[in-house]
């Protein structure tokens, strides 16, 4: 069983101030490469560590573009065609075989004031409600089962205010595996030494 992990995408509709390239074209090429690698290696899902979006709320037109780029709208259209009789169950199963879900964590850029309580008001929450994004919790894993008999649990530690205080170290840790293999994704600052007041972080952690 394979998964493909890609870093903070920071999807946004406008180019950063100092970018001189065709920003949208560059991002599109990156996503095409990720999807092509997923197809080539037949991964079960894409894993992302948070900050999939660059801000809490993006306009609906751009959100629609994001969904289309990852092939999610194609799956919805095929399901509709099944309902209208244009496609059969076998057609739908064939179409679904090439789709790979996105599983990950909530990043600080996707929240208002870095507060997890604001999550229901965000664009990422809408993507999760649609079934486009899957955001497990530490105690609510997503389990992938392999035909050979083993399982892989995916969990996440989502960003929140004061998350990187040393008292919150448990967010980063897996005390007990929830499947044969366990992948835990966290969005935060975990350093191998104390960085002082440079930025909030958990320093000198032994994990």
PDB file of C-alpha atoms in Angstrom:
ATOM      1  CA  UNK A   1       0.000   0.000   0.000  1.00  0.00           C
ATOM      2  CA  UNK A   2       1.381   3.380  -0.998  1.00  0.00           C
ATOM      3  CA  UNK A   3       0.590   6.986  -0.086  1.00  0.00           C
ATOM      4  CA  UNK A   4       1.930  10.192  -1.602  1.00  0.00           C
ATOM      5  CA  UNK A   5       2.696  13.071   0.762  1.00  0.00           C
ATOM      6  CA  UNK A   6       2.964  16.650  -0.484  1.00  0.00           C
ATOM      7  CA  UNK A   7       3.705  19.753   1.569  1.00  0.00           C
ATOM      8  CA  UNK A   8       1.787  22.950   2.304  1.00  0.00           C
ATOM      9  CA  UNK A   9       0.164  23.884  -1.002  1.00  0.00           C
ATOM     10  CA  UNK A  10      -1.226  27.283   0.087  1.00  0.00           C
ATOM     11  CA  UNK A  11      -3.796  27.385  -2.707  1.00  0.00           C
ATOM     12  CA  UNK A  12      -4.724  30.980  -3.522  1.00  0.00           C
ATOM     13  CA  UNK A  13      -6.445  32.776  -6.370  1.00  0.00           C
ATOM     14  CA  UNK A  14      -3.948  35.635  -6.648  1.00  0.00           C
ATOM     15  CA  UNK A  15      -0.181  35.507  -7.124  1.00  0.00           C
ATOM     16  CA  UNK A  16       2.125  36.404  -4.207  1.00  0.00           C
ATOM     17  CA  UNK A  17       3.483  39.932  -4.546  1.00  0.00           C
ATOM     18  CA  UNK A  18       7.012  39.038  -5.638  1.00  0.00           C
ATOM     19  CA  UNK A  19       6.277  36.118  -7.964  1.00  0.00           C
ATOM     20  CA  UNK A  20       7.416  36.891 -11.519  1.00  0.00           C
ATOM     21  CA  UNK A  21       6.258  33.654 -13.160  1.00  0.00           C
ATOM     22  CA  UNK A  22       2.762  32.690 -14.302  1.00  0.00           C
ATOM     23  CA  UNK A  23       1.696  31.690 -10.791  1.00  0.00           C
ATOM     24  CA  UNK A  24      -1.494  29.828 -11.709  1.00  0.00           C
ATOM     25  CA  UNK A  25       0.276  27.873 -14.465  1.00  0.00           C
ATOM     26  CA  UNK A  26       3.045  26.898 -12.042  1.00  0.00           C
ATOM     27  CA  UNK A  27       0.566  25.671  -9.426  1.00  0.00           C
ATOM     28  CA  UNK A  28      -1.419  23.753 -12.025  1.00  0.00           C
ATOM     29  CA  UNK A  29       1.739  21.994 -13.192  1.00  0.00           C
ATOM     30  CA  UNK A  30       2.597  21.039  -9.618  1.00  0.00           C
ATOM     31  CA  UNK A  31      -0.831  19.501  -9.088  1.00  0.00           C
ATOM     32  CA  UNK A  32      -0.643  17.679 -12.416  1.00  0.00           C
ATOM     33  CA  UNK A  33       2.718  16.242 -11.321  1.00  0.00           C
ATOM     34  CA  UNK A  34       1.324  15.118  -7.961  1.00  0.00           C
ATOM     35  CA  UNK A  35      -1.642  13.420  -9.614  1.00  0.00           C
ATOM     36  CA  UNK A  36       0.584  11.812 -12.261  1.00  0.00           C
ATOM     37  CA  UNK A  37       2.882  10.403  -9.578  1.00  0.00           C
ATOM     38  CA  UNK A  38      -0.140   9.091  -7.717  1.00  0.00           C
ATOM     39  CA  UNK A  39      -1.288   7.312 -10.869  1.00  0.00           C
ATOM     40  CA  UNK A  40       2.181   6.001 -11.705  1.00  0.00           C
ATOM     41  CA  UNK A  41       2.737   4.515  -8.258  1.00  0.00           C
ATOM     42  CA  UNK A  42      -0.903   3.543  -7.705  1.00  0.00           C
ATOM     43  CA  UNK A  43      -1.130   5.239  -4.325  1.00  0.00           C
ATOM     44  CA  UNK A  44      -4.231   4.785  -2.174  1.00  0.00           C
ATOM     45  CA  UNK A  45      -4.456   8.424  -1.095  1.00  0.00           C
ATOM     46  CA  UNK A  46      -2.690  11.767  -1.066  1.00  0.00           C
ATOM     47  CA  UNK A  47      -1.559  12.996   2.361  1.00  0.00           C
ATOM     48  CA  UNK A  48      -1.199  16.723   3.105  1.00  0.00           C
ATOM     49  CA  UNK A  49       0.025  18.372   6.334  1.00  0.00           C
ATOM     50  CA  UNK A  50      -2.241  21.431   6.459  1.00  0.00           C
ATOM     51  CA  UNK A  51      -2.380  24.856   4.787  1.00  0.00           C
ATOM     52  CA  UNK A  52      -3.879  23.288   1.702  1.00  0.00           C
ATOM     53  CA  UNK A  53      -5.558  26.697   1.353  1.00  0.00           C
ATOM     54  CA  UNK A  54      -3.754  29.961   2.030  1.00  0.00           C
ATOM     55  CA  UNK A  55      -6.564  31.631   3.992  1.00  0.00           C
ATOM     56  CA  UNK A  56      -9.750  30.726   5.868  1.00  0.00           C
ATOM     57  CA  UNK A  57     -12.192  31.853   3.182  1.00  0.00           C
ATOM     58  CA  UNK A  58     -11.763  31.814  -0.586  1.00  0.00           C
ATOM     59  CA  UNK A  59     -14.330  32.789  -3.207  1.00  0.00           C
ATOM     60  CA  UNK A  60     -16.640  30.114  -4.608  1.00  0.00           C
ATOM     61  CA  UNK A  61     -15.346  30.439  -8.182  1.00  0.00           C
ATOM     62  CA  UNK A  62     -11.799  29.669  -7.105  1.00  0.00           C
ATOM     63  CA  UNK A  63     -12.951  26.848  -4.801  1.00  0.00           C
ATOM     64  CA  UNK A  64     -14.713  25.283  -7.770  1.00  0.00           C
ATOM     65  CA  UNK A  65     -11.456  25.502  -9.729  1.00  0.00           C
ATOM     66  CA  UNK A  66      -9.592  23.725  -6.928  1.00  0.00           C
ATOM     67  CA  UNK A  67     -12.110  20.876  -6.877  1.00  0.00           C
ATOM     68  CA  UNK A  68     -11.941  20.445 -10.665  1.00  0.00           C
ATOM     69  CA  UNK A  69      -8.122  20.366 -10.741  1.00  0.00           C
ATOM     70  CA  UNK A  70      -8.072  17.322  -8.456  1.00  0.00           C
ATOM     71  CA  UNK A  71     -10.687  15.416 -10.478  1.00  0.00           C
ATOM     72  CA  UNK A  72     -13.339  15.460  -7.766  1.00  0.00           C
ATOM     73  CA  UNK A  73     -16.016  17.061  -9.938  1.00  0.00           C
ATOM     74  CA  UNK A  74     -15.545  14.257 -12.481  1.00  0.00           C
ATOM     75  CA  UNK A  75     -16.491  11.704  -9.834  1.00  0.00           C
ATOM     76  CA  UNK A  76     -19.601  13.682  -8.925  1.00  0.00           C
ATOM     77  CA  UNK A  77     -20.606  13.866 -12.588  1.00  0.00           C
ATOM     78  CA  UNK A  78     -20.194  10.109 -12.994  1.00  0.00           C
ATOM     79  CA  UNK A  79     -22.383   9.512  -9.942  1.00  0.00           C
ATOM     80  CA  UNK A  80     -25.026  11.761 -11.499  1.00  0.00           C
ATOM     81  CA  UNK A  81     -24.809   9.834 -14.776  1.00  0.00           C
ATOM     82  CA  UNK A  82     -25.352   6.614 -12.829  1.00  0.00           C
ATOM     83  CA  UNK A  83     -28.553   8.098 -11.363  1.00  0.00           C
ATOM     84  CA  UNK A  84     -29.810   9.133 -14.817  1.00  0.00           C
ATOM     85  CA  UNK A  85     -28.971   5.750 -16.335  1.00  0.00           C
ATOM     86  CA  UNK A  86     -26.213   7.022 -18.604  1.00  0.00           C
ATOM     87  CA  UNK A  87     -23.659   4.907 -16.756  1.00  0.00           C
ATOM     88  CA  UNK A  88     -23.764   1.508 -15.090  1.00  0.00           C
ATOM     89  CA  UNK A  89     -22.401   0.432 -11.723  1.00  0.00           C
ATOM     90  CA  UNK A  90     -19.469  -1.128 -13.575  1.00  0.00           C
ATOM     91  CA  UNK A  91     -18.757   2.207 -15.312  1.00  0.00           C
ATOM     92  CA  UNK A  92     -18.817   4.030 -11.989  1.00  0.00           C
ATOM     93  CA  UNK A  93     -16.547   1.464 -10.333  1.00  0.00           C
ATOM     94  CA  UNK A  94     -14.060   1.853 -13.178  1.00  0.00           C
ATOM     95  CA  UNK A  95     -14.113   5.642 -12.823  1.00  0.00           C
ATOM     96  CA  UNK A  96     -13.683   5.505  -9.060  1.00  0.00           C
ATOM     97  CA  UNK A  97     -10.671   3.210  -9.344  1.00  0.00           C
ATOM     98  CA  UNK A  98      -8.554   6.119 -10.579  1.00  0.00           C
ATOM     99  CA  UNK A  99      -9.630   8.590  -7.907  1.00  0.00           C
ATOM    100  CA  UNK A 100      -7.385   9.180  -4.889  1.00  0.00           C
ATOM    101  CA  UNK A 101      -8.762  10.958  -1.811  1.00  0.00           C
ATOM    102  CA  UNK A 102      -6.893  13.727  -0.013  1.00  0.00           C
ATOM    103  CA  UNK A 103      -6.348  13.137   3.710  1.00  0.00           C
ATOM    104  CA  UNK A 104      -4.637  15.549   6.054  1.00  0.00           C
ATOM    105  CA  UNK A 105      -4.560  18.161   8.779  1.00  0.00           C
ATOM    106  CA  UNK A 106      -5.920  21.666   9.281  1.00  0.00           C
ATOM    107  CA  UNK A 107      -3.251  24.386   9.109  1.00  0.00           C
ATOM    108  CA  UNK A 108      -3.111  27.755  10.825  1.00  0.00           C
ATOM    109  CA  UNK A 109      -3.585  29.659   7.539  1.00  0.00           C
ATOM    110  CA  UNK A 110      -6.960  27.968   7.115  1.00  0.00           C
ATOM    111  CA  UNK A 111      -8.313  29.252  10.437  1.00  0.00           C
ATOM    112  CA  UNK A 112      -9.479  32.647  11.659  1.00  0.00           C
ATOM    113  CA  UNK A 113      -7.033  33.867  14.307  1.00  0.00           C
ATOM    114  CA  UNK A 114      -5.321  30.452  14.360  1.00  0.00           C
ATOM    115  CA  UNK A 115      -8.287  29.188  16.417  1.00  0.00           C
ATOM    116  CA  UNK A 116      -9.616  25.720  15.646  1.00  0.00           C
ATOM    117  CA  UNK A 117     -13.055  26.749  16.914  1.00  0.00           C
ATOM    118  CA  UNK A 118     -13.378  28.913  13.771  1.00  0.00           C
ATOM    119  CA  UNK A 119     -13.033  25.884  11.498  1.00  0.00           C
ATOM    120  CA  UNK A 120     -16.781  25.411  10.758  1.00  0.00           C
ATOM    121  CA  UNK A 121     -16.845  28.882   9.118  1.00  0.00           C
ATOM    122  CA  UNK A 122     -13.975  28.166   6.714  1.00  0.00           C
ATOM    123  CA  UNK A 123     -13.706  27.124   3.076  1.00  0.00           C
ATOM    124  CA  UNK A 124     -11.786  24.024   4.131  1.00  0.00           C
ATOM    125  CA  UNK A 125     -14.793  22.955   6.213  1.00  0.00           C
ATOM    126  CA  UNK A 126     -16.905  23.193   3.074  1.00  0.00           C
ATOM    127  CA  UNK A 127     -14.411  21.014   1.190  1.00  0.00           C
ATOM    128  CA  UNK A 128     -14.628  18.434   3.968  1.00  0.00           C
ATOM    129  CA  UNK A 129     -18.433  18.561   3.990  1.00  0.00           C
ATOM    130  CA  UNK A 130     -18.401  17.940   0.227  1.00  0.00           C
ATOM    131  CA  UNK A 131     -16.223  14.862   0.690  1.00  0.00           C
ATOM    132  CA  UNK A 132     -13.311  16.397  -1.200  1.00  0.00           C
ATOM    133  CA  UNK A 133     -11.042  16.692   1.857  1.00  0.00           C
ATOM    134  CA  UNK A 134     -10.786  14.126   4.665  1.00  0.00           C
ATOM    135  CA  UNK A 135      -9.546  15.365   8.046  1.00  0.00           C
ATOM    136  CA  UNK A 136      -9.170  12.648  10.685  1.00  0.00           C
ATOM    137  CA  UNK A 137      -8.539  13.349  14.359  1.00  0.00           C
ATOM    138  CA  UNK A 138      -6.092  11.730  16.739  1.00  0.00           C
ATOM    139  CA  UNK A 139      -8.830   9.536  18.206  1.00  0.00           C
ATOM    140  CA  UNK A 140     -10.888   9.257  14.998  1.00  0.00           C
ATOM    141  CA  UNK A 141      -8.655   7.583  12.412  1.00  0.00           C
ATOM    142  CA  UNK A 142      -9.255   6.861   8.764  1.00  0.00           C
ATOM    143  CA  UNK A 143      -8.400   3.200   8.237  1.00  0.00           C
ATOM    144  CA  UNK A 144      -7.114   1.846   4.933  1.00  0.00           C
ATOM    145  CA  UNK A 145      -7.344  -1.934   4.565  1.00  0.00           C
ATOM    146  CA  UNK A 146      -5.070  -3.883   2.241  1.00  0.00           C
ATOM    147  CA  UNK A 147      -6.347  -7.010   0.433  1.00  0.00           C
ATOM    148  CA  UNK A 148      -3.406  -8.946   1.897  1.00  0.00           C
ATOM    149  CA  UNK A 149      -4.792  -8.402   5.399  1.00  0.00           C
ATOM    150  CA  UNK A 150      -2.948  -5.500   7.045  1.00  0.00           C
ATOM    151  CA  UNK A 151      -4.319  -2.041   7.810  1.00  0.00           C
ATOM    152  CA  UNK A 152      -2.988   1.520   7.981  1.00  0.00           C
ATOM    153  CA  UNK A 153      -4.448   4.196  10.276  1.00  0.00           C
ATOM    154  CA  UNK A 154      -4.181   7.862   9.339  1.00  0.00           C
ATOM    155  CA  UNK A 155      -4.709  10.429  12.110  1.00  0.00           C
ATOM    156  CA  UNK A 156      -4.009  14.150  12.396  1.00  0.00           C
ATOM    157  CA  UNK A 157      -3.210  16.844  14.921  1.00  0.00           C
ATOM    158  CA  UNK A 158      -4.872  20.040  13.702  1.00  0.00           C
ATOM    159  CA  UNK A 159      -3.459  23.478  14.386  1.00  0.00           C
ATOM    160  CA  UNK A 160      -4.943  25.521  17.233  1.00  0.00           C
ATOM    161  CA  UNK A 161      -4.100  28.539  19.353  1.00  0.00           C
ATOM    162  CA  UNK A 162      -1.126  27.831  21.631  1.00  0.00           C
ATOM    163  CA  UNK A 163      -0.743  24.420  20.037  1.00  0.00           C
ATOM    164  CA  UNK A 164       3.016  24.719  20.201  1.00  0.00           C
ATOM    165  CA  UNK A 165       3.160  25.251  23.929  1.00  0.00           C
ATOM    166  CA  UNK A 166       5.133  22.396  25.597  1.00  0.00           C
ATOM    167  CA  UNK A 167       1.970  21.398  27.461  1.00  0.00           C
ATOM    168  CA  UNK A 168       0.459  20.407  24.094  1.00  0.00           C
ATOM    169  CA  UNK A 169       3.164  17.902  23.160  1.00  0.00           C
ATOM    170  CA  UNK A 170       0.622  15.056  23.208  1.00  0.00           C
ATOM    171  CA  UNK A 171      -0.849  16.431  19.960  1.00  0.00           C
ATOM    172  CA  UNK A 172       2.336  15.264  18.231  1.00  0.00           C
ATOM    173  CA  UNK A 173       2.494  11.803  19.780  1.00  0.00           C
ATOM    174  CA  UNK A 174       0.908   8.438  19.049  1.00  0.00           C
ATOM    175  CA  UNK A 175       0.694   6.539  22.313  1.00  0.00           C
ATOM    176  CA  UNK A 176      -0.915   3.461  20.768  1.00  0.00           C
ATOM    177  CA  UNK A 177      -1.148   2.318  17.172  1.00  0.00           C
ATOM    178  CA  UNK A 178      -4.722   2.174  15.909  1.00  0.00           C
ATOM    179  CA  UNK A 179      -3.904  -0.280  13.102  1.00  0.00           C
ATOM    180  CA  UNK A 180      -0.998  -2.462  11.971  1.00  0.00           C
ATOM    181  CA  UNK A 181       0.688   0.716  10.748  1.00  0.00           C
ATOM    182  CA  UNK A 182      -0.090   4.244  11.911  1.00  0.00           C
ATOM    183  CA  UNK A 183       0.679   7.544  10.158  1.00  0.00           C
ATOM    184  CA  UNK A 184       0.107  10.670  12.256  1.00  0.00           C
ATOM    185  CA  UNK A 185       0.102  14.065  10.502  1.00  0.00           C
ATOM    186  CA  UNK A 186       0.549  17.259  12.528  1.00  0.00           C
ATOM    187  CA  UNK A 187       0.612  20.932  11.547  1.00  0.00           C
ATOM    188  CA  UNK A 188       2.822  22.820  13.992  1.00  0.00           C
ATOM    189  CA  UNK A 189       6.398  23.591  15.045  1.00  0.00           C
ATOM    190  CA  UNK A 190       8.275  20.658  16.556  1.00  0.00           C
ATOM    191  CA  UNK A 191      12.001  21.412  16.846  1.00  0.00           C
ATOM    192  CA  UNK A 192      14.954  19.421  18.151  1.00  0.00           C
ATOM    193  CA  UNK A 193      16.041  22.435  20.216  1.00  0.00           C
ATOM    194  CA  UNK A 194      14.534  25.512  21.827  1.00  0.00           C
ATOM    195  CA  UNK A 195      14.395  28.431  19.378  1.00  0.00           C
ATOM    196  CA  UNK A 196      13.679  31.004  22.089  1.00  0.00           C
ATOM    197  CA  UNK A 197      11.269  33.783  21.157  1.00  0.00           C
ATOM    198  CA  UNK A 198      11.916  33.473  17.423  1.00  0.00           C
ATOM    199  CA  UNK A 199       8.487  31.856  16.915  1.00  0.00           C
ATOM    200  CA  UNK A 200       6.124  29.633  18.935  1.00  0.00           C
ATOM    201  CA  UNK A 201       7.449  26.065  18.925  1.00  0.00           C
ATOM    202  CA  UNK A 202       7.886  22.967  21.015  1.00  0.00           C
ATOM    203  CA  UNK A 203      11.635  22.732  21.578  1.00  0.00           C
ATOM    204  CA  UNK A 204      13.886  19.988  22.911  1.00  0.00           C
ATOM    205  CA  UNK A 205      11.194  17.373  22.349  1.00  0.00           C
ATOM    206  CA  UNK A 206      12.167  13.720  22.418  1.00  0.00           C
ATOM    207  CA  UNK A 207       9.793  11.746  20.229  1.00  0.00           C
TER     208      UNK A 207
END
